[in-house]
PDB file of C-alpha atoms and ligand atoms in Angstrom:
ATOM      1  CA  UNK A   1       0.000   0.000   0.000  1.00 97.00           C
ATOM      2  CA  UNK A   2       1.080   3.332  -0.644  1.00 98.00           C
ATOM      3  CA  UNK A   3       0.526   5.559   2.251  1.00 98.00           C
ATOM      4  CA  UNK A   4      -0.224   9.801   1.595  1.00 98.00           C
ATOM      5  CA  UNK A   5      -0.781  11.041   4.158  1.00 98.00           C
ATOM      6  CA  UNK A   6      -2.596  15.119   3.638  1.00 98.00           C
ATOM      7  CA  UNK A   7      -2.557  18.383   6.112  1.00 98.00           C
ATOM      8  CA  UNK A   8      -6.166  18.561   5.457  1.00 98.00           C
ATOM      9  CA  UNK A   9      -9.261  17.500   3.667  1.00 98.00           C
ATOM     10  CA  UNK A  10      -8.612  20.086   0.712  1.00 98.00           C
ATOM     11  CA  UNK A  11      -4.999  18.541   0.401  1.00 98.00           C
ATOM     12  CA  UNK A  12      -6.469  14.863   0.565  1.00 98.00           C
ATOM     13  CA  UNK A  13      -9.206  15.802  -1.904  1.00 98.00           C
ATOM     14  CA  UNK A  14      -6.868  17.004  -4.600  1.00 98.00           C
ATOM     15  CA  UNK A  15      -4.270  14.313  -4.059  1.00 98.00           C
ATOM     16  CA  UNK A  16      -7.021  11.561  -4.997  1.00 98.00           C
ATOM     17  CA  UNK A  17      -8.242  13.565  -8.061  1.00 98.00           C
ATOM     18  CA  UNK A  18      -4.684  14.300  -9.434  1.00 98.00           C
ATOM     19  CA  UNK A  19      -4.461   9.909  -8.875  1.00 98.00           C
ATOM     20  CA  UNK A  20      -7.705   9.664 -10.847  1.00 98.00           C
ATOM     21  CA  UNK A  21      -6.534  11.657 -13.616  1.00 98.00           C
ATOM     22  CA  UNK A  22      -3.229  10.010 -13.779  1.00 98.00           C
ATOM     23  CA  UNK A  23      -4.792   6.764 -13.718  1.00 98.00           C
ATOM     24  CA  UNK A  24      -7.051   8.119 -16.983  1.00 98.00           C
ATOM     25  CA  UNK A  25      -4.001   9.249 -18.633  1.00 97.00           C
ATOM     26  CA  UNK A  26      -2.722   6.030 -18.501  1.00 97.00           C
ATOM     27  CA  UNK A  27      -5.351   4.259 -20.075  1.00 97.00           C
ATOM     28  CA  UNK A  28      -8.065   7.196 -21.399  1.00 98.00           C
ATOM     29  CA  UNK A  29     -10.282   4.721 -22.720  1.00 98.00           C
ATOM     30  CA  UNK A  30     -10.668   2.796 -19.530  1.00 98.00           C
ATOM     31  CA  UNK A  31     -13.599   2.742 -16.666  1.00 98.00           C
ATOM     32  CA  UNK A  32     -13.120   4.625 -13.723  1.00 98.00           C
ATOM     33  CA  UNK A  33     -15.424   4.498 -10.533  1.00 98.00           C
ATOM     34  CA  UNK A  34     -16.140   6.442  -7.502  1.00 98.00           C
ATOM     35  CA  UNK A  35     -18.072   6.694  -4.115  1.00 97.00           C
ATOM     36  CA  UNK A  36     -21.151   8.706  -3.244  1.00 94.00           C
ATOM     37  CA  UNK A  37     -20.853  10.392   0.403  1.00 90.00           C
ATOM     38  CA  UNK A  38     -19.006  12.651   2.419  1.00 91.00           C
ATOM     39  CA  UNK A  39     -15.520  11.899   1.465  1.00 97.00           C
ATOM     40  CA  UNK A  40     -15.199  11.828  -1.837  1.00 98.00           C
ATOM     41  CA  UNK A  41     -17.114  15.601  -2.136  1.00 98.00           C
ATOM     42  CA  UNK A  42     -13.624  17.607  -2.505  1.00 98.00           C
ATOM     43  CA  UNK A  43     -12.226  14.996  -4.994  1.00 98.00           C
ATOM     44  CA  UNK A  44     -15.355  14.786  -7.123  1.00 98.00           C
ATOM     45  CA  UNK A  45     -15.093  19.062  -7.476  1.00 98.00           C
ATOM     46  CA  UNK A  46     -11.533  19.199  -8.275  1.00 98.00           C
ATOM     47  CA  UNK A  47     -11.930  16.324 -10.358  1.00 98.00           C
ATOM     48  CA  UNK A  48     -14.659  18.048 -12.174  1.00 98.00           C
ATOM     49  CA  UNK A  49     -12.313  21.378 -12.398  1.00 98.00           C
ATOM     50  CA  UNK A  50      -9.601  19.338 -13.420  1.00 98.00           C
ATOM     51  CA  UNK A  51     -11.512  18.316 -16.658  1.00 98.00           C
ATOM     52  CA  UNK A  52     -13.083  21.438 -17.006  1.00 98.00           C
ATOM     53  CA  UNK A  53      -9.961  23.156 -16.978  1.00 98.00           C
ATOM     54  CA  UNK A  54      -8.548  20.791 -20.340  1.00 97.00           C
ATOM     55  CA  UNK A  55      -6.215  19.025 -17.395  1.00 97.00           C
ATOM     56  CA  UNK A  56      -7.442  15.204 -18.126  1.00 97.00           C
ATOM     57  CA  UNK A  57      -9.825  14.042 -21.211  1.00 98.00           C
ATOM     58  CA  UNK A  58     -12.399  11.990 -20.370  1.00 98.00           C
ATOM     59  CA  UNK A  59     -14.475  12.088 -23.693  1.00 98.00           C
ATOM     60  CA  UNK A  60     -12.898   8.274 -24.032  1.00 98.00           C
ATOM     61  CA  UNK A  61     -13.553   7.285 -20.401  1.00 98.00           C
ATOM     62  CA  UNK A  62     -16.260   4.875 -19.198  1.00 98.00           C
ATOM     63  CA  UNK A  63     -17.758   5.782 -15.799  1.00 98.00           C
ATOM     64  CA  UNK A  64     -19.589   3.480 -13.306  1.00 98.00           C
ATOM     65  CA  UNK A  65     -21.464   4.146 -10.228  1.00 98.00           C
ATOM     66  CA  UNK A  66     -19.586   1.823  -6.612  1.00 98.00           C
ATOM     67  CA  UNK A  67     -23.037   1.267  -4.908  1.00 98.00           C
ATOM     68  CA  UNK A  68     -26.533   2.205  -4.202  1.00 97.00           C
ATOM     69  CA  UNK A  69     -29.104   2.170  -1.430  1.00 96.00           C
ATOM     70  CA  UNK A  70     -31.780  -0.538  -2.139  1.00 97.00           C
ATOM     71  CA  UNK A  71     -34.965   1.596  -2.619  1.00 96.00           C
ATOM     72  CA  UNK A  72     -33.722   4.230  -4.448  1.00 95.00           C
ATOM     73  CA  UNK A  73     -33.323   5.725  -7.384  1.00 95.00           C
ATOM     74  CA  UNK A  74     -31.098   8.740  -8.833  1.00 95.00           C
ATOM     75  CA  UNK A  75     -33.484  10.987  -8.356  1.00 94.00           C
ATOM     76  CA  UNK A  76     -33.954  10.568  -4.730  1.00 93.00           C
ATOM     77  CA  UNK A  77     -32.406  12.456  -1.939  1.00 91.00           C
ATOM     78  CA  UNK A  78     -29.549  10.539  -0.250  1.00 92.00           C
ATOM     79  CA  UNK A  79     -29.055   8.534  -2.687  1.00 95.00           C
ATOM     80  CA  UNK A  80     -25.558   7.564  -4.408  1.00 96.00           C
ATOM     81  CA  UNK A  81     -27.303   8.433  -8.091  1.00 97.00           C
ATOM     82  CA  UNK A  82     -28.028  11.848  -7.096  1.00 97.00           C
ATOM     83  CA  UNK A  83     -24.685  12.246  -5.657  1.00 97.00           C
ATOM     84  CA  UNK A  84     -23.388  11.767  -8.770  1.00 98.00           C
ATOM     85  CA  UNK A  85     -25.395  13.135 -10.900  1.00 97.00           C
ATOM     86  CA  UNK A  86     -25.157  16.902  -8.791  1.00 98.00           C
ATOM     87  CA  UNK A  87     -21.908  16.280  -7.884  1.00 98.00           C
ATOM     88  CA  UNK A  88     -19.874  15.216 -10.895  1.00 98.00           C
ATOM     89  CA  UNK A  89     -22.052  14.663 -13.847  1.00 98.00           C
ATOM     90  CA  UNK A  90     -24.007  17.528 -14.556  1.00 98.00           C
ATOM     91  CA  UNK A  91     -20.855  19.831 -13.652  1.00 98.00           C
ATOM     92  CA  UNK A  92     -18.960  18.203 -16.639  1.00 98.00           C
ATOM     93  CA  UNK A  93     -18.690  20.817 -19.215  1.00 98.00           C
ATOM     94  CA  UNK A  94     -17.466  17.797 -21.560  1.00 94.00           C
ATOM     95  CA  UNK A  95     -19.387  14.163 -20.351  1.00 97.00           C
ATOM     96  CA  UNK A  96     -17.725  11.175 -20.240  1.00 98.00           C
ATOM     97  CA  UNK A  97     -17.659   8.617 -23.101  1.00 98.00           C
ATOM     98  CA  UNK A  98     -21.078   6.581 -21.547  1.00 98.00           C
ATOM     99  CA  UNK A  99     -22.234   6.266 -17.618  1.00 98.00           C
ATOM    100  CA  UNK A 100     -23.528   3.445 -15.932  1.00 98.00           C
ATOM    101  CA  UNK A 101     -25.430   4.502 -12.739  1.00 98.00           C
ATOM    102  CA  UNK A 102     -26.897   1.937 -10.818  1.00 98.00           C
ATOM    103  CA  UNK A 103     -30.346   2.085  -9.507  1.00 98.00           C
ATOM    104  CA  UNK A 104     -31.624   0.962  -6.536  1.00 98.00           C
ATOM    105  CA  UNK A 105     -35.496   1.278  -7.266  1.00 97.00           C
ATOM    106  CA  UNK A 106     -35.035  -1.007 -10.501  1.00 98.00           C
ATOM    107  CA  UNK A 107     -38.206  -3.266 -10.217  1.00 97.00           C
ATOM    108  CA  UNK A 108     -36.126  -6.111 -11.339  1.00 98.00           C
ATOM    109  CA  UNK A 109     -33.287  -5.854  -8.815  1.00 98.00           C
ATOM    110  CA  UNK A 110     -31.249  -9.038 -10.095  1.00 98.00           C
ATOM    111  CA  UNK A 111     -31.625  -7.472 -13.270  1.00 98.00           C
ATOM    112  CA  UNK A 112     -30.103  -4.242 -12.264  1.00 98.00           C
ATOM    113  CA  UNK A 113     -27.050  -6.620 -10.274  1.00 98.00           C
ATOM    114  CA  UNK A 114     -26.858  -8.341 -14.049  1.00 98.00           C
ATOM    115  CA  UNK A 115     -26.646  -5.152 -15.373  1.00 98.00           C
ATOM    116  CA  UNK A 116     -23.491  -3.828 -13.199  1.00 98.00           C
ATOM    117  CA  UNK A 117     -21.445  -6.882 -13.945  1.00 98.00           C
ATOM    118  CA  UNK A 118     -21.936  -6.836 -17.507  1.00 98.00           C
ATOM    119  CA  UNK A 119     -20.863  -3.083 -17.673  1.00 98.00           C
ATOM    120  CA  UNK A 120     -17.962  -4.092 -15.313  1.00 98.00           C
ATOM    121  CA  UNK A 121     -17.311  -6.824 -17.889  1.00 98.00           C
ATOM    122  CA  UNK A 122     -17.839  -5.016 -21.275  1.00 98.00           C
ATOM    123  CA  UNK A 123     -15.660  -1.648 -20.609  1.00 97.00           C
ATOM    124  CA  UNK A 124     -13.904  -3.434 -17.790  1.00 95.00           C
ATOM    125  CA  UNK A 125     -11.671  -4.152 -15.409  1.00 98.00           C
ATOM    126  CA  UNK A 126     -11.410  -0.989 -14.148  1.00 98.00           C
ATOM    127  CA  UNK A 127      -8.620   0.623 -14.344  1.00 98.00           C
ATOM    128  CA  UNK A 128      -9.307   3.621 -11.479  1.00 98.00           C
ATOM    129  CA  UNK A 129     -11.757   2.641  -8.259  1.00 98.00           C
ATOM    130  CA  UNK A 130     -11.935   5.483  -5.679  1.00 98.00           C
ATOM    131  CA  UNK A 131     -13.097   3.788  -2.393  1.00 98.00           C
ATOM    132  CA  UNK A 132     -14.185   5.128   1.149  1.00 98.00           C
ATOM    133  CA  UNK A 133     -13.882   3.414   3.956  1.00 98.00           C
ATOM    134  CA  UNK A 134     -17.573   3.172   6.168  1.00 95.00           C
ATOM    135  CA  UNK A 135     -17.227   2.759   9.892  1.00 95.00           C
ATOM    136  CA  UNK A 136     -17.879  -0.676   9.958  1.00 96.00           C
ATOM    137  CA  UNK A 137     -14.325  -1.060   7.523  1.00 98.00           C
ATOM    138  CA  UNK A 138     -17.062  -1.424   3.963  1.00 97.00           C
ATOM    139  CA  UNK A 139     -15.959  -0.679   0.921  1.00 98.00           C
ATOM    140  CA  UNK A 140     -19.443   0.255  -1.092  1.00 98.00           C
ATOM    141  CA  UNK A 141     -21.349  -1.773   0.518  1.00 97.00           C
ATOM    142  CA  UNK A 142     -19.236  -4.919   0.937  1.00 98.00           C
ATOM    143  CA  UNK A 143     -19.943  -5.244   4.653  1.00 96.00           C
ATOM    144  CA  UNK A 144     -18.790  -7.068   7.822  1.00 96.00           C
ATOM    145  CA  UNK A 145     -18.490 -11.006   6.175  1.00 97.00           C
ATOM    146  CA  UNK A 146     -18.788 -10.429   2.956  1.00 97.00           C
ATOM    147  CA  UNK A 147     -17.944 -13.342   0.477  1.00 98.00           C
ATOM    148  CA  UNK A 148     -14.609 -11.566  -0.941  1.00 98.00           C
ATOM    149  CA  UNK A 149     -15.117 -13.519  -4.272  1.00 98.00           C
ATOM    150  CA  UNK A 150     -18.230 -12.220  -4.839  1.00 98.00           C
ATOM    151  CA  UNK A 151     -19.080  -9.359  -8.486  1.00 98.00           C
ATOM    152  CA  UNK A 152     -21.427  -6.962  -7.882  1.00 98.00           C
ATOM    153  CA  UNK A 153     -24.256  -8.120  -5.245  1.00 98.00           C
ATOM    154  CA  UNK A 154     -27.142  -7.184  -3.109  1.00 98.00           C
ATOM    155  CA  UNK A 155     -26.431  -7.073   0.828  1.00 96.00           C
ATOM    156  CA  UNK A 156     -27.716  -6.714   3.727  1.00 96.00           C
ATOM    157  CA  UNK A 157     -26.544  -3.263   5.517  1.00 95.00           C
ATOM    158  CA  UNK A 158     -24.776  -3.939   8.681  1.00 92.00           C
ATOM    159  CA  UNK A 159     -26.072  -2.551  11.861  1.00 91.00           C
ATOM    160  CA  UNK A 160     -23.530   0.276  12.046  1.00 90.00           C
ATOM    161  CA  UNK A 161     -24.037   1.187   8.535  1.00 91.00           C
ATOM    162  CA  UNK A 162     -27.620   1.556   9.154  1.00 90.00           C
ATOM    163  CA  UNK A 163     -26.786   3.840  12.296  1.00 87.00           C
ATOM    164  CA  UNK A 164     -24.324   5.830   9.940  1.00 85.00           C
ATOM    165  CA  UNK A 165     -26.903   6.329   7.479  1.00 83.00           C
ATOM    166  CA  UNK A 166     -29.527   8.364   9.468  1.00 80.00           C
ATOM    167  CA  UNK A 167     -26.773  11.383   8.777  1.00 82.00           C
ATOM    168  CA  UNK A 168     -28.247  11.357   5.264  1.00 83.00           C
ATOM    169  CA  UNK A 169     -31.992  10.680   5.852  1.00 84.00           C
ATOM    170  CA  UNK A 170     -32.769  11.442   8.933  1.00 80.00           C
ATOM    171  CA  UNK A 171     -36.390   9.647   9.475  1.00 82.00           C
ATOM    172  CA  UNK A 172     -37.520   9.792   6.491  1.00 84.00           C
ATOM    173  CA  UNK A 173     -35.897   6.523   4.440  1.00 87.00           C
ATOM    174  CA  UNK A 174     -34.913   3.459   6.335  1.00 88.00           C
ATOM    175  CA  UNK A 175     -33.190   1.131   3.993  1.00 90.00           C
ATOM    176  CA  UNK A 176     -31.855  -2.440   5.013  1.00 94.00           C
ATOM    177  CA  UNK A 177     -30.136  -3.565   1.766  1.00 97.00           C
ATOM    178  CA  UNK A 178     -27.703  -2.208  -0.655  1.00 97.00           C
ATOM    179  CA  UNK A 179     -26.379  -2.922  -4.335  1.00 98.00           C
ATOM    180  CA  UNK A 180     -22.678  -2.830  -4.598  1.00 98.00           C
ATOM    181  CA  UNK A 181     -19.745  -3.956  -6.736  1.00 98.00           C
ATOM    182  CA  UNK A 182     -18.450  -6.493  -5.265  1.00 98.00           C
ATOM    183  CA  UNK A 183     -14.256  -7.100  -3.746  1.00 98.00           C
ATOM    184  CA  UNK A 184     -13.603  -9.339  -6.700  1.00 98.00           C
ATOM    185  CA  UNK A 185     -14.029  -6.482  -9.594  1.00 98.00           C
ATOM    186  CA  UNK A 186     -12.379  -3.666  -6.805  1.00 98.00           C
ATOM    187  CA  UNK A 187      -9.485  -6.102  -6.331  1.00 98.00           C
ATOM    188  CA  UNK A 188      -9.360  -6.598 -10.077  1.00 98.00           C
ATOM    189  CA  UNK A 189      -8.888  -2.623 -10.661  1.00 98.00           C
ATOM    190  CA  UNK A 190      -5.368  -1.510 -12.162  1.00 98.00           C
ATOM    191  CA  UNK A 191      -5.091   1.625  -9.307  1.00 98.00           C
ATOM    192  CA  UNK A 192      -7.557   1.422  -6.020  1.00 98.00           C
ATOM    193  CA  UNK A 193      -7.237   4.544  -3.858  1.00 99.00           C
ATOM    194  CA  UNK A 194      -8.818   4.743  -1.132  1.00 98.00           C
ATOM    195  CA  UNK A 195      -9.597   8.486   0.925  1.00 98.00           C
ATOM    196  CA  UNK A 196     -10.339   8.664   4.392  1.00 98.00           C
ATOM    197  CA  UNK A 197     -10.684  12.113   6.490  1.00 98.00           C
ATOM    198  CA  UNK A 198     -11.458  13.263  10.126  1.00 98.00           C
ATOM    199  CA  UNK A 199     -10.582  11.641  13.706  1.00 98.00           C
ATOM    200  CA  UNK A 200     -13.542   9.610  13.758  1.00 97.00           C
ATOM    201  CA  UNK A 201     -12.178   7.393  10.803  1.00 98.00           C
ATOM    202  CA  UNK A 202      -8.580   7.250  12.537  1.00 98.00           C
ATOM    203  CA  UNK A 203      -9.061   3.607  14.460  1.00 98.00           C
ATOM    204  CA  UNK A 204     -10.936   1.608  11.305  1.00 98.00           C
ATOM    205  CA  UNK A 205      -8.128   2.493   8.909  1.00 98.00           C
ATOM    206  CA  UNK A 206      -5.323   1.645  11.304  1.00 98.00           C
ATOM    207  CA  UNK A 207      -7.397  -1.849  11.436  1.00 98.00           C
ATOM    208  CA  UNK A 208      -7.836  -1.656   7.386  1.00 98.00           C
ATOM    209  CA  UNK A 209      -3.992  -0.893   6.951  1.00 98.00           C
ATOM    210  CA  UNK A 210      -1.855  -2.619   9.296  1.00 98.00           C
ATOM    211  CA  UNK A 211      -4.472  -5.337  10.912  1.00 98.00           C
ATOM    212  CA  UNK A 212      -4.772  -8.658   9.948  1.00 98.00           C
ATOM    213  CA  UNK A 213      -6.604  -9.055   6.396  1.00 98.00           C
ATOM    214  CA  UNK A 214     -10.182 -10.416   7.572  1.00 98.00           C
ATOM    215  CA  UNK A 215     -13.669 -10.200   5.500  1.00 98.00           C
ATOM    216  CA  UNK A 216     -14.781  -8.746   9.488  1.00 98.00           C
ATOM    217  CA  UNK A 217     -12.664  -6.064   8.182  1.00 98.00           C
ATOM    218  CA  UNK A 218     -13.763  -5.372   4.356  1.00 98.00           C
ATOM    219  CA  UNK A 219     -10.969  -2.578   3.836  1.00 98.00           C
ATOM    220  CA  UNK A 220      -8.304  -5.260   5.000  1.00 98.00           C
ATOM    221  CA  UNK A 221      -8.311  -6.756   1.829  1.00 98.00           C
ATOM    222  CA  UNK A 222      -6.547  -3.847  -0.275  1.00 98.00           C
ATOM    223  CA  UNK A 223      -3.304  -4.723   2.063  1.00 98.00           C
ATOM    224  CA  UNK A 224      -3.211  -7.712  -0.887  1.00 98.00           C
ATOM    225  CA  UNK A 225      -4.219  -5.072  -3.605  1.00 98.00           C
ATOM    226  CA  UNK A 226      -0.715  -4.673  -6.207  1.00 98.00           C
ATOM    227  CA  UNK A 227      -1.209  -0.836  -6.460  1.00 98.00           C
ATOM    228  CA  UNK A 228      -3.272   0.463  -3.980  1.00 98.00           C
ATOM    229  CA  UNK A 229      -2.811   4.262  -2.729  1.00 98.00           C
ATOM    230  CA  UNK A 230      -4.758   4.836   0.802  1.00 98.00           C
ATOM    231  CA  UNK A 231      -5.271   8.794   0.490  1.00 98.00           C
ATOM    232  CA  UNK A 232      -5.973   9.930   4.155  1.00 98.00           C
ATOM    233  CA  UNK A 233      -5.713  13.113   5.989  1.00 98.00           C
ATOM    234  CA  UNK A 234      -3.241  13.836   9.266  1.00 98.00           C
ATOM    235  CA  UNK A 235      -6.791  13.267  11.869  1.00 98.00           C
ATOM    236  CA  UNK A 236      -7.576   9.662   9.838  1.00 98.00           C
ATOM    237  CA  UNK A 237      -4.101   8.492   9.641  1.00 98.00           C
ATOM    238  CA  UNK A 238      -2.848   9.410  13.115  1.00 98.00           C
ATOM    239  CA  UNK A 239      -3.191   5.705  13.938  1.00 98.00           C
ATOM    240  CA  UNK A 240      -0.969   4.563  11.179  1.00 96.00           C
TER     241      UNK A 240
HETATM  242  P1  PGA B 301     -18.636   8.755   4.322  1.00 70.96           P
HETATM  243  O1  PGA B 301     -18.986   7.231   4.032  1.00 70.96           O
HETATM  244  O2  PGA B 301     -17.794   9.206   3.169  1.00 70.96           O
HETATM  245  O3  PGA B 301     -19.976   9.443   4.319  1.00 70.96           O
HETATM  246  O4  PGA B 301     -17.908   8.782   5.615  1.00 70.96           O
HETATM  247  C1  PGA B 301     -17.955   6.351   3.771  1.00 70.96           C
HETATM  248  C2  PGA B 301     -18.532   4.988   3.553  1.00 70.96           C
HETATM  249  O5  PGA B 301     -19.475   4.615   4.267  1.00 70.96           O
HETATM  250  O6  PGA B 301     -18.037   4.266   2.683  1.00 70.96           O
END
């Protein structure tokens, strides 16, 4: 693992996107994924500035969404779709080649879990995957015992995941599954970097980084990742 550790958020946020865009350089016509969520906000923005600014060319690049609350769609509140459509998407002043976002109100959900691998698949493997890291250790929504062999797949959300949550919908959506690619395609990526910020994440990435590699421990299993940058600022890493 390759260890950065930032002053700040601002510092983490535009070490990640300068990864992402190196990792697009390398291969322009590849797929590239990231998170919805708190983290990944400063990244996604300088990202998007980035390629607004003529710094990286996506107009080759595939795009695919990590995960998504079961129940929702991208056109809910909370949900990873909307993230990225507000977030990244619709500040593109040039899109990217095609998007795949997945959605979690699909009527057929096994249809919609079809529908992630094959994208993973066609355009695949991917060559960037920017990762947080939940509180719990997930990665998307691989949780606490996940099967690490396992493509994309529909979970149920750990207990602490479903505490997390509440900071994004208060009362007013209580999921209890999610949709998520699954450990084999992230493990399968050509560059997996992985951003973590604040105090409160400081004691599940010193498990993720230097304890032992356990599926109790999701995270854990980028310690066996070939190329794997963990992108964390000085209150997340102080355990390190
Ligand atoms: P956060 O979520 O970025 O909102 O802390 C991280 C995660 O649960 O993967």
């Amino acid at each position: 693992m390759h260890i950065i550790v930032c002053k700040d958020y601002e510092e983490m946020s535009r070490k990640a996107a300068a990864l992402v865009a190196e990792g697009i350089q390398a291969r322009p016509d590849g797929l590239i994924s990231f998170p919805g969520g708190d983290t990944p906000l400063g990244m996604v923005r300088e990202f998007v500035d980035m390629v607004n600014r003529g710094e990286v060319d996506i107009s080759r690049t595939h795009y695919v969404s990590l995960d998504e609350w079961v129940g929702l769609s991208d056109t809910d509140e909370g949900s990873c779709g909307l993230f990225n459509r507000e977030n990244l998407l619709s500040r593109l002043e040039k899109p990217f080649a095609d998007v795949h976002i997945i959605n979690g109100a699909a009527v057929n959900m096994d249809a919609e879990r079809q529908g992630l691998d094959d994208y993973i698949e066609k355009y695949g493997p991917l060559d960037v995957s920017v990762l947080g890291i939940g509180m719990n250790g997930h990665l998307g929504f691989n949780e606490n015992g996940v099967d690490f062999s396992l493509n994309a797949h529909i979970i149920p959300l750990s207990e602490t995941t479903r505490k997390v949550m509440s900071k994004y919908f208060g009362d007013k959506f209580h999921p209890t599954q999610g949709i998520s690619q699954g450990i084999r395609q992230i493990m399968a990526a050509r560059r997996v970097i992985l951003i973590a910020n604040g105090a409160h994440k400081a004691e599940i990435l010193r498990k993720a980084v230097r304890g032992p590699v356990t599926n109790e421990v999701p995270a854990s299993v980028l310690q066996n990742h070939p190329n794997c940058y963990v992108v964390a600022d000085e209150a997340a890493a102080a355990l390190l």
